[in-house]
mmCIF file of C-alpha atoms in Angstrom:
data_model
loop_
_atom_site.group_PDB
_atom_site.id
_atom_site.type_symbol
_atom_site.label_atom_id
_atom_site.label_comp_id
_atom_site.label_asym_id
_atom_site.label_seq_id
_atom_site.Cartn_x
_atom_site.Cartn_y
_atom_site.Cartn_z
ATOM 1 C CA UNK A 1 1.880 7.601 -14.766
ATOM 2 C CA UNK A 2 1.784 5.818 -11.301
ATOM 3 C CA UNK A 3 -0.245 7.309 -8.648
ATOM 4 C CA UNK A 4 -0.308 5.816 -5.189
ATOM 5 C CA UNK A 5 -0.265 6.844 -1.492
ATOM 6 C CA UNK A 6 1.357 5.307 1.880
ATOM 7 C CA UNK A 7 0.195 5.974 5.316
ATOM 8 C CA UNK A 8 2.645 7.743 7.289
ATOM 9 C CA UNK A 9 1.971 5.615 10.344
ATOM 10 C CA UNK A 10 2.507 2.396 7.990
ATOM 11 C CA UNK A 11 6.301 3.003 7.758
ATOM 12 C CA UNK A 12 8.852 1.358 10.486
ATOM 13 C CA UNK A 13 10.447 3.784 12.573
ATOM 14 C CA UNK A 14 13.563 5.068 10.980
ATOM 15 C CA UNK A 15 12.524 3.568 7.268
ATOM 16 C CA UNK A 16 12.980 5.970 4.455
ATOM 17 C CA UNK A 17 10.446 5.824 1.559
ATOM 18 C CA UNK A 18 12.011 7.959 -1.175
ATOM 19 C CA UNK A 19 12.747 6.119 -4.580
ATOM 20 C CA UNK A 20 13.849 8.319 -7.281
ATOM 21 C CA UNK A 21 11.179 10.281 -9.719
ATOM 22 C CA UNK A 22 8.453 10.474 -7.072
ATOM 23 C CA UNK A 23 6.544 13.727 -6.361
ATOM 24 C CA UNK A 24 4.356 14.329 -3.572
ATOM 25 C CA UNK A 25 0.872 15.034 -4.925
ATOM 26 C CA UNK A 26 -0.741 15.628 -1.491
ATOM 27 C CA UNK A 27 -0.453 14.796 2.292
ATOM 28 C CA UNK A 28 -3.537 14.894 4.247
ATOM 29 C CA UNK A 29 -4.384 13.998 8.035
ATOM 30 C CA UNK A 30 -7.626 12.013 8.122
ATOM 31 C CA UNK A 31 -9.859 10.871 11.657
ATOM 32 C CA UNK A 32 -9.991 6.989 10.982
ATOM 33 C CA UNK A 33 -11.258 6.170 14.363
ATOM 34 C CA UNK A 34 -13.889 4.226 13.070
ATOM 35 C CA UNK A 35 -11.801 1.679 11.058
ATOM 36 C CA UNK A 36 -8.680 1.579 13.398
ATOM 37 C CA UNK A 37 -8.262 -1.767 15.285
ATOM 38 C CA UNK A 38 -6.053 -1.782 18.342
ATOM 39 C CA UNK A 39 -2.585 -1.207 17.662
ATOM 40 C CA UNK A 40 -3.396 1.340 15.072
ATOM 41 C CA UNK A 41 -3.950 5.056 15.741
ATOM 42 C CA UNK A 42 -7.182 6.870 15.038
ATOM 43 C CA UNK A 43 -5.814 9.165 12.929
ATOM 44 C CA UNK A 44 -3.763 8.479 9.390
ATOM 45 C CA UNK A 45 -1.495 10.492 7.378
ATOM 46 C CA UNK A 46 -2.240 9.869 3.625
ATOM 47 C CA UNK A 47 0.680 10.689 1.533
ATOM 48 C CA UNK A 48 -0.252 10.672 -1.786
ATOM 49 C CA UNK A 49 2.569 10.331 -4.661
ATOM 50 C CA UNK A 50 2.989 9.963 -8.561
ATOM 51 C CA UNK A 51 5.799 9.143 -11.106
ATOM 52 C CA UNK A 52 6.097 10.028 -14.645
ATOM 53 C CA UNK A 53 8.123 6.515 -14.999
ATOM 54 C CA UNK A 54 5.759 3.657 -15.489
ATOM 55 C CA UNK A 55 8.725 1.221 -15.585
ATOM 56 C CA UNK A 56 9.785 2.162 -11.953
ATOM 57 C CA UNK A 57 6.739 0.025 -10.497
ATOM 58 C CA UNK A 58 9.182 -2.527 -9.379
ATOM 59 C CA UNK A 59 11.627 -0.561 -7.587
ATOM 60 C CA UNK A 60 8.525 1.471 -5.974
ATOM 61 C CA UNK A 61 7.172 -1.846 -4.567
ATOM 62 C CA UNK A 62 10.478 -3.150 -3.326
ATOM 63 C CA UNK A 63 11.126 0.111 -1.583
ATOM 64 C CA UNK A 64 7.538 0.075 -0.030
ATOM 65 C CA UNK A 65 8.311 -3.506 1.084
ATOM 66 C CA UNK A 66 11.506 -2.411 2.595
ATOM 67 C CA UNK A 67 9.884 0.589 4.567
ATOM 68 C CA UNK A 68 6.706 -0.850 5.830
ATOM 69 C CA UNK A 69 5.944 -1.610 9.304
ATOM 70 C CA UNK A 70 5.613 -5.436 10.100
ATOM 71 C CA UNK A 71 2.958 -5.050 12.874
ATOM 72 C CA UNK A 72 -0.831 -4.834 12.218
ATOM 73 C CA UNK A 73 -0.388 -6.064 8.421
ATOM 74 C CA UNK A 74 0.185 -2.585 7.161
ATOM 75 C CA UNK A 75 0.232 -2.764 3.516
ATOM 76 C CA UNK A 76 0.109 0.169 0.403
ATOM 77 C CA UNK A 77 -1.228 -0.794 -2.940
ATOM 78 C CA UNK A 78 -0.908 1.034 -6.429
ATOM 79 C CA UNK A 79 -1.721 0.124 -10.135
ATOM 80 C CA UNK A 80 -0.066 0.256 -13.324
ATOM 81 C CA UNK A 81 -2.217 -0.333 -16.412
ATOM 82 C CA UNK A 82 -4.200 -3.247 -15.728
ATOM 83 C CA UNK A 83 -1.617 -4.654 -13.142
ATOM 84 C CA UNK A 84 -2.571 -4.270 -9.197
ATOM 85 C CA UNK A 85 0.399 -4.097 -7.151
ATOM 86 C CA UNK A 86 0.103 -4.999 -3.403
ATOM 87 C CA UNK A 87 2.773 -4.539 -1.224
ATOM 88 C CA UNK A 88 3.512 -5.474 2.474
ATOM 89 C CA UNK A 89 6.411 -5.782 4.538
ATOM 90 C CA UNK A 90 8.914 -7.835 2.654
ATOM 91 C CA UNK A 91 6.368 -9.140 0.450
ATOM 92 C CA UNK A 92 5.132 -7.633 -3.016
ATOM 93 C CA UNK A 93 2.167 -8.845 -4.741
ATOM 94 C CA UNK A 94 1.242 -8.331 -8.438
ATOM 95 C CA UNK A 95 -1.457 -9.626 -10.632
ATOM 96 C CA UNK A 96 -3.950 -8.614 -13.522
ATOM 97 C CA UNK A 97 -6.920 -6.648 -12.521
ATOM 98 C CA UNK A 98 -9.793 -9.050 -12.469
ATOM 99 C CA UNK A 99 -7.592 -12.023 -11.363
ATOM 100 C CA UNK A 100 -9.596 -13.625 -8.603
ATOM 101 C CA UNK A 101 -6.936 -16.413 -7.796
ATOM 102 C CA UNK A 102 -4.082 -13.370 -7.517
ATOM 103 C CA UNK A 103 -6.485 -11.084 -5.525
ATOM 104 C CA UNK A 104 -7.259 -13.893 -3.226
ATOM 105 C CA UNK A 105 -3.174 -14.781 -2.475
ATOM 106 C CA UNK A 106 -2.906 -11.253 -1.450
ATOM 107 C CA UNK A 107 -5.733 -11.113 0.939
ATOM 108 C CA UNK A 108 -4.728 -14.394 2.214
ATOM 109 C CA UNK A 109 -1.034 -12.954 2.980
ATOM 110 C CA UNK A 110 -2.751 -10.101 4.460
ATOM 111 C CA UNK A 111 -5.127 -12.196 6.624
ATOM 112 C CA UNK A 112 -2.048 -13.867 7.938
ATOM 113 C CA UNK A 113 -0.006 -11.154 9.244
ATOM 114 C CA UNK A 114 -2.727 -9.416 10.824
ATOM 115 C CA UNK A 115 -4.480 -6.952 8.345
ATOM 116 C CA UNK A 116 -7.916 -6.240 9.732
ATOM 117 C CA UNK A 117 -10.435 -7.685 7.280
ATOM 118 C CA UNK A 118 -12.198 -4.643 6.790
ATOM 119 C CA UNK A 119 -9.034 -3.432 5.620
ATOM 120 C CA UNK A 120 -8.304 -5.674 2.833
ATOM 121 C CA UNK A 121 -10.564 -3.325 0.577
ATOM 122 C CA UNK A 122 -7.976 -2.071 -2.038
ATOM 123 C CA UNK A 123 -9.625 -1.162 -5.328
ATOM 124 C CA UNK A 124 -9.414 -3.280 -8.487
#
């Protein structure tokens, strides 16, 4: 099973994120004003999803890469087994948990596209 979430505010206007077999687990609206930076809204909508198809990781990552907004360095991340997948607009990083070089490459890319430093905090 793969689980993850995407922030509603991170999706491009007009984008659709609807990979086959995804189910919505929960939608929550959260006051994130303490973490939001200029250009980001104070409240974020967390859309938690899941699928039973562990083989769908690639198509989910590509769907996210196509749907995410480029501005503000928005990203989404999820795990499949011991692999971590971090997705920015039009860019996907895949690395094994504990792979410091793989994580560092994704973090460096996030910095280069404007992700605030304190938001480059995905779990391993």
